Amino acid sequence: MMIDKNKGLPEEILNLPESSFEMVQTDEIKDEKFKTKPIGFFKDALLRLQHSKISIISFWIILSIIILALIVPNITGFTYTEQDLAKRNLPPKIPGLENIGIADGSRVLTNRKKDSLSDTNRYPEGSIIEIVREYESKGVAMVDVKVDAYALAGIEDDVYHWFGTDYLGRDLMTRLFKGVRISLIIAFFSVITNVIIGVIYGSICGYYGGKVDMFLTHFAEVLDGMPYIVITILFMILLGSGMLSIILALCITGWIGTARLIRAQFYRFKGREYVLAARTLGVPDVKLIFRHILPNCIGPLITRAMIAIPGAIFSESFLAYIGLGIKPPEPSIGILLSDGQSVLLQYPYQTLFPAILISVLMIAFNLFSNGLRDALDPTRRGEE
Amino acid sequence: MAEESNYILEVKHLCQHFSSGRGKNKLLVKAVDDVSFGVRPAETFGLVGESGCGKTTTGRTIIRLYNPTSGEMYFNGRDIAGPMTKDLRRYLTDNIAMIFQDPIESLNPRMTIEEIVGEGLRIRGMKDKDEVRARVHEMLEKVGLTEEHATRYPHEFSGGQRQRIGIARAMIIKPKMIIADEPVSALDVSIQAQVINLLNDLKEEMGLTILFIAHNLSVVKYFSDRIGVMYYGRLVEIARGDDLYRCPLHPYTKALLSAIPEPNPITERTRKRIDYDPERDHDYSVEKPTMVEVAPEHFVYCSPSELEQYQKQLGL
Ligand SMILES: Nc1ncnc2c1ncn2[C@@H]1O[C@H](COP(=O)(O)OP(=O)(O)O)[C@@H](O)[C@H]1O
Ligand SMILES: [Mg+2]
């Protein structure tokens, strides 16, 4: 091909002396040092997380709820089991706010016979704040009257139940934050168990593939198809309704999603050239899994675990709500909601506070995990 | 083929078939089909063919990333096609290393350069951190990077630099042979020379054997002692580099050669692309083709009548 190529070439090009050529590429390759500092993966992710305001706010909300759950039950001055039937169903009373007319421990009693108001046995002195409405029914003078429920129950002035009390006279704030503590513990432990089982199961499926994968995947599918509530009830019968059986109940099928995720990630990454490169160097299977493939799953995994936490809290509440909660007198958000809803119309605050808390908690966890997902996404590396 | 002891790597009738689907939908891809060649110690063997013809598969089967469907492979006389034992894996990984095509994909984004390059040493039992570091730094110097680069992550490097890191990773375990799978295809032309020169220098220095895979002849022609041309899973011509340029025999080789741009602007203007169509160029309905040594060291896949024609062309 090259043998007769000088046909047609001008003389002066053909006869160029060798000295007129110059090596463009000198032998030594020497690269400059980088001027910037090295940034690791997690540091990089943290930097990006800090750019997202919503994530930061959510993070602080979650943190404050956790701190409150740790502190509040110890400083209210009540315990979560302390009952006092005299103090049943007291409305919220919060120092400071009581002076501006909200959360002042008052309640409107309707349909009272007007003349009974003067009965100091029933309405001790100072317990009646104002008469809201007067009317007549079947010839009897009736009133709706706003009373100070605390005075009515004969409680001293300096006792404050911030979120009110329940049907056994237990302080709801103590119980709510104690319940948050228990709900969070249940959620964390079930999620951690699910992640561990899911990672191991998914890794085995994804890494070895073939028949192993087929068998394990089908087994998981069968498990996933079983009626979840029935299995939960069986667990409860077997182990009693303790925290352990609830955690186990949340783990029966909870890990399957994680296993699927990990399996998919393995299929995606095990054929990558850098994994192959490690294999050609003789890196053993365990190291390939944990050092080369699994780290790619950390982002999705953390995100998933974070999303699973509110999910677990919600499932726990759901179980409690249908009567499969932990043993009384232990509270959890679900138990409180379940107790509260039975008196929803008379004492809405008993449902209100747990409902607000669970909503805030779930929204915060979801927003935070979204932020985390974006921050841990390696495809966004080097942006900003 | 020539006497066996001559070869450091010998591949005989290697087949690698991938099947997918089951029953009626079963699809068989003959990625590598009856490929035989040998590589001599300290030579560079170029494996050339268009994309998808099975070059990567050949390389990966040799290093046993895939299990061969059938065929024999020997490295230094030892059978490397048999069942995968711990011992065989050890033997393969100690003696053959691979350089990959994609400079982005082939480095773990979550490991520092030191971890990436030093991994081969660590899994071979080198516990002493300082020793590993010293070896890594030495290797980085050799490929033109500095010590300071060792603490960096791959995404901070350019394509050429990453490819050099890949070379360092392969070289640090001092293999006897390197399989370089299109190591420069993803790089700028100006960087390609840099990387190829580096490989060449290291080869001289360490007495390496290289199986160099490329999809066009222009990259391998300055570099390879012998060249094998692959088409659709088969080797169609093997010859010494200069023989292949001077007198290509197989029409596919001619087609590949005609695709190289020429530095001479006048002949470049009149350069004709030859295209290759196996249906038109061969008539294998009567005579079956085989691999024949047409001239010393020059093998062509051809039928007896084609052989005659080739011999005439060579003036034999
Ligand atoms: N793991 C695999 N499974 C199925 N088919 C494959 C696999 N790897 C490669 N192939 C097929 O084998 C053929 C050769 O591929 P490859 O060796 O990558 O070609 P090259 O490296 O020459 O471009 C292609 O048709 C490709 O689709
Ligand atoms: Mg390829």
PDB file of C-alpha atoms in Angstrom, chain A residues 8-169:
ATOM      1  CA  GLY A   8       2.841  12.462  -7.904  1.00  0.00           C
ATOM      2  CA  LEU A   9       4.538  14.021  -4.868  1.00  0.00           C
ATOM      3  CA  PRO A  10       6.347  17.265  -5.613  1.00  0.00           C
ATOM      4  CA  GLU A  11      10.171  17.000  -5.632  1.00  0.00           C
ATOM      5  CA  GLU A  12      10.766  19.362  -2.723  1.00  0.00           C
ATOM      6  CA  ILE A  13       8.551  17.328  -0.446  1.00  0.00           C
ATOM      7  CA  LEU A  14      10.109  14.058  -1.503  1.00  0.00           C
ATOM      8  CA  ASN A  15      13.611  15.286  -0.874  1.00  0.00           C
ATOM      9  CA  LEU A  16      13.077  16.879   2.512  1.00  0.00           C
ATOM     10  CA  PRO A  17      16.087  16.159   4.692  1.00  0.00           C
ATOM     11  CA  GLU A  18      15.424  14.333   7.897  1.00  0.00           C
ATOM     12  CA  SER A  19      16.566  17.322   9.921  1.00  0.00           C
ATOM     13  CA  SER A  20      13.518  19.266   8.881  1.00  0.00           C
ATOM     14  CA  PHE A  21      11.330  16.916  10.885  1.00  0.00           C
ATOM     15  CA  GLU A  22      10.857  17.425  14.564  1.00  0.00           C
ATOM     16  CA  MET A  23       9.422  15.137  17.205  1.00  0.00           C
ATOM     17  CA  VAL A  24       6.270  16.706  18.485  1.00  0.00           C
ATOM     18  CA  GLN A  25       6.064  14.314  21.367  1.00  0.00           C
ATOM     19  CA  THR A  26       9.119  14.379  23.575  1.00  0.00           C
ATOM     20  CA  ASP A  27       9.740  11.155  25.392  1.00  0.00           C
ATOM     21  CA  GLU A  28       9.176  12.337  28.928  1.00  0.00           C
ATOM     22  CA  ILE A  29       5.583  12.772  29.954  1.00  0.00           C
ATOM     23  CA  LYS A  30       5.356  14.862  33.064  1.00  0.00           C
ATOM     24  CA  ASP A  31       2.100  16.117  34.376  1.00  0.00           C
ATOM     25  CA  GLU A  32       1.539  19.152  36.498  1.00  0.00           C
ATOM     26  CA  LYS A  33       0.471  18.821  40.086  1.00  0.00           C
ATOM     27  CA  PHE A  34      -3.121  19.714  40.741  1.00  0.00           C
ATOM     28  CA  LYS A  35      -3.683  23.007  42.475  1.00  0.00           C
ATOM     29  CA  THR A  36      -6.910  22.022  44.186  1.00  0.00           C
ATOM     30  CA  LYS A  37      -7.403  19.819  47.209  1.00  0.00           C
ATOM     31  CA  PRO A  38      -8.560  16.225  46.810  1.00  0.00           C
ATOM     32  CA  ILE A  39     -12.229  15.730  47.606  1.00  0.00           C
ATOM     33  CA  GLY A  40     -13.531  12.347  48.680  1.00  0.00           C
ATOM     34  CA  PHE A  41     -16.902  10.965  47.794  1.00  0.00           C
ATOM     35  CA  PHE A  42     -18.667  11.611  51.062  1.00  0.00           C
ATOM     36  CA  LYS A  43     -17.178  15.022  51.551  1.00  0.00           C
ATOM     37  CA  ASP A  44     -18.347  15.896  48.089  1.00  0.00           C
ATOM     38  CA  ALA A  45     -21.839  14.619  48.862  1.00  0.00           C
ATOM     39  CA  LEU A  46     -21.900  16.581  52.096  1.00  0.00           C
ATOM     40  CA  LEU A  47     -20.948  19.743  50.262  1.00  0.00           C
ATOM     41  CA  ARG A  48     -23.797  19.245  47.867  1.00  0.00           C
ATOM     42  CA  LEU A  49     -26.223  18.410  50.635  1.00  0.00           C
ATOM     43  CA  GLN A  50     -25.369  21.679  52.306  1.00  0.00           C
ATOM     44  CA  HIS A  51     -26.462  23.550  49.207  1.00  0.00           C
ATOM     45  CA  SER A  52     -29.994  22.262  49.558  1.00  0.00           C
ATOM     46  CA  LYS A  53     -31.919  24.440  52.013  1.00  0.00           C
ATOM     47  CA  ILE A  54     -34.846  22.069  52.255  1.00  0.00           C
ATOM     48  CA  SER A  55     -32.585  19.199  53.245  1.00  0.00           C
ATOM     49  CA  ILE A  56     -30.950  21.257  55.942  1.00  0.00           C
ATOM     50  CA  ILE A  57     -34.256  22.409  57.364  1.00  0.00           C
ATOM     51  CA  SER A  58     -35.604  18.850  57.299  1.00  0.00           C
ATOM     52  CA  PHE A  59     -32.458  17.612  58.945  1.00  0.00           C
ATOM     53  CA  TRP A  60     -32.814  20.079  61.814  1.00  0.00           C
ATOM     54  CA  ILE A  61     -36.515  19.260  62.192  1.00  0.00           C
ATOM     55  CA  ILE A  62     -35.740  15.553  62.443  1.00  0.00           C
ATOM     56  CA  LEU A  63     -32.914  16.212  64.852  1.00  0.00           C
ATOM     57  CA  SER A  64     -35.063  18.426  67.095  1.00  0.00           C
ATOM     58  CA  ILE A  65     -37.836  15.854  67.178  1.00  0.00           C
ATOM     59  CA  ILE A  66     -35.325  13.206  68.173  1.00  0.00           C
ATOM     60  CA  ILE A  67     -33.874  15.449  70.879  1.00  0.00           C
ATOM     61  CA  LEU A  68     -37.357  16.309  72.122  1.00  0.00           C
ATOM     62  CA  ALA A  69     -38.193  12.615  72.224  1.00  0.00           C
ATOM     63  CA  LEU A  70     -35.143  12.066  74.366  1.00  0.00           C
ATOM     64  CA  ILE A  71     -35.642  14.995  76.726  1.00  0.00           C
ATOM     65  CA  VAL A  72     -39.323  15.798  77.050  1.00  0.00           C
ATOM     66  CA  PRO A  73     -40.562  12.629  78.788  1.00  0.00           C
ATOM     67  CA  ASN A  74     -38.047  13.300  81.563  1.00  0.00           C
ATOM     68  CA  ILE A  75     -38.785  16.949  82.223  1.00  0.00           C
ATOM     69  CA  THR A  76     -42.562  17.271  82.121  1.00  0.00           C
ATOM     70  CA  GLY A  77     -42.823  16.183  85.709  1.00  0.00           C
ATOM     71  CA  PHE A  78     -45.237  13.411  84.776  1.00  0.00           C
ATOM     72  CA  THR A  79     -44.566   9.850  83.793  1.00  0.00           C
ATOM     73  CA  TYR A  80     -46.218   8.210  80.814  1.00  0.00           C
ATOM     74  CA  THR A  81     -47.992   5.647  83.024  1.00  0.00           C
ATOM     75  CA  GLU A  82     -49.135   7.981  85.795  1.00  0.00           C
ATOM     76  CA  GLN A  83     -52.930   7.799  85.935  1.00  0.00           C
ATOM     77  CA  ASP A  84     -55.322  10.103  87.721  1.00  0.00           C
ATOM     78  CA  LEU A  85     -58.960   9.621  86.937  1.00  0.00           C
ATOM     79  CA  ALA A  86     -59.772  13.042  88.365  1.00  0.00           C
ATOM     80  CA  LYS A  87     -57.723  14.579  85.575  1.00  0.00           C
ATOM     81  CA  ARG A  88     -59.410  12.762  82.700  1.00  0.00           C
ATOM     82  CA  ASN A  89     -59.481  14.354  79.265  1.00  0.00           C
ATOM     83  CA  LEU A  90     -58.084  17.713  80.280  1.00  0.00           C
ATOM     84  CA  PRO A  91     -57.602  20.162  77.420  1.00  0.00           C
ATOM     85  CA  PRO A  92     -54.151  21.605  76.646  1.00  0.00           C
ATOM     86  CA  LYS A  93     -52.825  24.307  78.926  1.00  0.00           C
ATOM     87  CA  ILE A  94     -49.571  25.972  78.112  1.00  0.00           C
ATOM     88  CA  PRO A  95     -47.940  28.679  80.243  1.00  0.00           C
ATOM     89  CA  GLY A  96     -47.696  31.956  78.360  1.00  0.00           C
ATOM     90  CA  LEU A  97     -50.202  31.022  75.695  1.00  0.00           C
ATOM     91  CA  GLU A  98     -52.964  30.719  78.275  1.00  0.00           C
ATOM     92  CA  ASN A  99     -53.027  34.505  78.694  1.00  0.00           C
ATOM     93  CA  ILE A 100     -53.908  35.129  75.065  1.00  0.00           C
ATOM     94  CA  GLY A 101     -56.811  32.753  75.074  1.00  0.00           C
ATOM     95  CA  ILE A 102     -55.455  29.650  73.385  1.00  0.00           C
ATOM     96  CA  ALA A 103     -54.400  26.518  75.198  1.00  0.00           C
ATOM     97  CA  ASP A 104     -55.687  27.992  78.439  1.00  0.00           C
ATOM     98  CA  GLY A 105     -57.196  24.790  79.724  1.00  0.00           C
ATOM     99  CA  SER A 106     -60.734  25.870  79.006  1.00  0.00           C
ATOM    100  CA  ARG A 107     -63.516  23.905  77.470  1.00  0.00           C
ATOM    101  CA  VAL A 108     -67.047  24.719  76.393  1.00  0.00           C
ATOM    102  CA  LEU A 109     -69.675  22.607  78.083  1.00  0.00           C
ATOM    103  CA  THR A 110     -72.973  22.529  76.246  1.00  0.00           C
ATOM    104  CA  ASN A 111     -76.514  21.863  77.378  1.00  0.00           C
ATOM    105  CA  ARG A 112     -76.201  22.755  81.071  1.00  0.00           C
ATOM    106  CA  LYS A 113     -79.183  23.593  83.143  1.00  0.00           C
ATOM    107  CA  LYS A 114     -78.745  27.219  84.002  1.00  0.00           C
ATOM    108  CA  ASP A 115     -79.644  26.918  87.648  1.00  0.00           C
ATOM    109  CA  SER A 116     -77.111  24.160  88.279  1.00  0.00           C
ATOM    110  CA  LEU A 117     -74.303  26.622  87.564  1.00  0.00           C
ATOM    111  CA  SER A 118     -74.629  28.032  91.011  1.00  0.00           C
ATOM    112  CA  ASP A 119     -74.048  24.602  92.541  1.00  0.00           C
ATOM    113  CA  THR A 120     -70.519  24.951  93.908  1.00  0.00           C
ATOM    114  CA  ASN A 121     -70.177  21.229  94.344  1.00  0.00           C
ATOM    115  CA  ARG A 122     -70.401  20.744  90.636  1.00  0.00           C
ATOM    116  CA  TYR A 123     -68.786  23.970  89.544  1.00  0.00           C
ATOM    117  CA  PRO A 124     -66.224  25.076  92.121  1.00  0.00           C
ATOM    118  CA  GLU A 125     -65.598  28.750  92.502  1.00  0.00           C
ATOM    119  CA  GLY A 126     -63.738  30.341  89.627  1.00  0.00           C
ATOM    120  CA  SER A 127     -64.248  27.420  87.316  1.00  0.00           C
ATOM    121  CA  ILE A 128     -66.806  29.191  85.148  1.00  0.00           C
ATOM    122  CA  ILE A 129     -65.210  31.633  82.779  1.00  0.00           C
ATOM    123  CA  GLU A 130     -68.158  32.854  80.745  1.00  0.00           C
ATOM    124  CA  ILE A 131     -71.545  31.893  79.449  1.00  0.00           C
ATOM    125  CA  VAL A 132     -71.328  31.449  75.729  1.00  0.00           C
ATOM    126  CA  ARG A 133     -74.986  31.011  74.803  1.00  0.00           C
ATOM    127  CA  GLU A 134     -78.303  30.969  76.603  1.00  0.00           C
ATOM    128  CA  TYR A 135     -81.379  29.311  75.226  1.00  0.00           C
ATOM    129  CA  GLU A 136     -84.501  27.495  76.221  1.00  0.00           C
ATOM    130  CA  SER A 137     -85.274  23.894  75.575  1.00  0.00           C
ATOM    131  CA  LYS A 138     -88.597  22.253  76.529  1.00  0.00           C
ATOM    132  CA  GLY A 139     -89.217  25.009  79.030  1.00  0.00           C
ATOM    133  CA  VAL A 140     -85.917  24.649  80.795  1.00  0.00           C
ATOM    134  CA  ALA A 141     -83.314  27.418  80.680  1.00  0.00           C
ATOM    135  CA  MET A 142     -80.125  25.970  79.196  1.00  0.00           C
ATOM    136  CA  VAL A 143     -76.673  27.417  78.676  1.00  0.00           C
ATOM    137  CA  ASP A 144     -73.453  26.648  76.913  1.00  0.00           C
ATOM    138  CA  VAL A 145     -70.750  27.590  79.295  1.00  0.00           C
ATOM    139  CA  LYS A 146     -67.000  28.002  78.953  1.00  0.00           C
ATOM    140  CA  VAL A 147     -65.293  26.525  81.974  1.00  0.00           C
ATOM    141  CA  ASP A 148     -61.757  26.216  83.225  1.00  0.00           C
ATOM    142  CA  ALA A 149     -61.454  22.433  83.052  1.00  0.00           C
ATOM    143  CA  TYR A 150     -58.491  22.443  85.416  1.00  0.00           C
ATOM    144  CA  ALA A 151     -60.389  24.333  88.129  1.00  0.00           C
ATOM    145  CA  LEU A 152     -63.397  22.145  87.482  1.00  0.00           C
ATOM    146  CA  ALA A 153     -61.322  19.027  88.149  1.00  0.00           C
ATOM    147  CA  GLY A 154     -59.984  20.606  91.280  1.00  0.00           C
ATOM    148  CA  ILE A 155     -56.379  20.916  90.160  1.00  0.00           C
ATOM    149  CA  GLU A 156     -54.012  23.573  91.430  1.00  0.00           C
ATOM    150  CA  ASP A 157     -53.320  26.572  89.267  1.00  0.00           C
ATOM    151  CA  ASP A 158     -49.684  25.764  88.557  1.00  0.00           C
ATOM    152  CA  VAL A 159     -50.274  22.367  86.944  1.00  0.00           C
ATOM    153  CA  TYR A 160     -49.889  22.474  83.178  1.00  0.00           C
ATOM    154  CA  HIS A 161     -50.646  19.643  80.779  1.00  0.00           C
ATOM    155  CA  TRP A 162     -49.322  21.197  77.560  1.00  0.00           C
ATOM    156  CA  PHE A 163     -51.044  18.756  75.243  1.00  0.00           C
ATOM    157  CA  GLY A 164     -53.791  17.852  77.697  1.00  0.00           C
ATOM    158  CA  THR A 165     -54.476  14.445  79.187  1.00  0.00           C
ATOM    159  CA  ASP A 166     -56.087  11.246  77.924  1.00  0.00           C
ATOM    160  CA  TYR A 167     -59.012   9.189  79.173  1.00  0.00           C
ATOM    161  CA  LEU A 168     -56.968   7.881  82.088  1.00  0.00           C
ATOM    162  CA  GLY A 169     -55.622  11.268  83.065  1.00  0.00           C
TER     163      GLY A 169
END
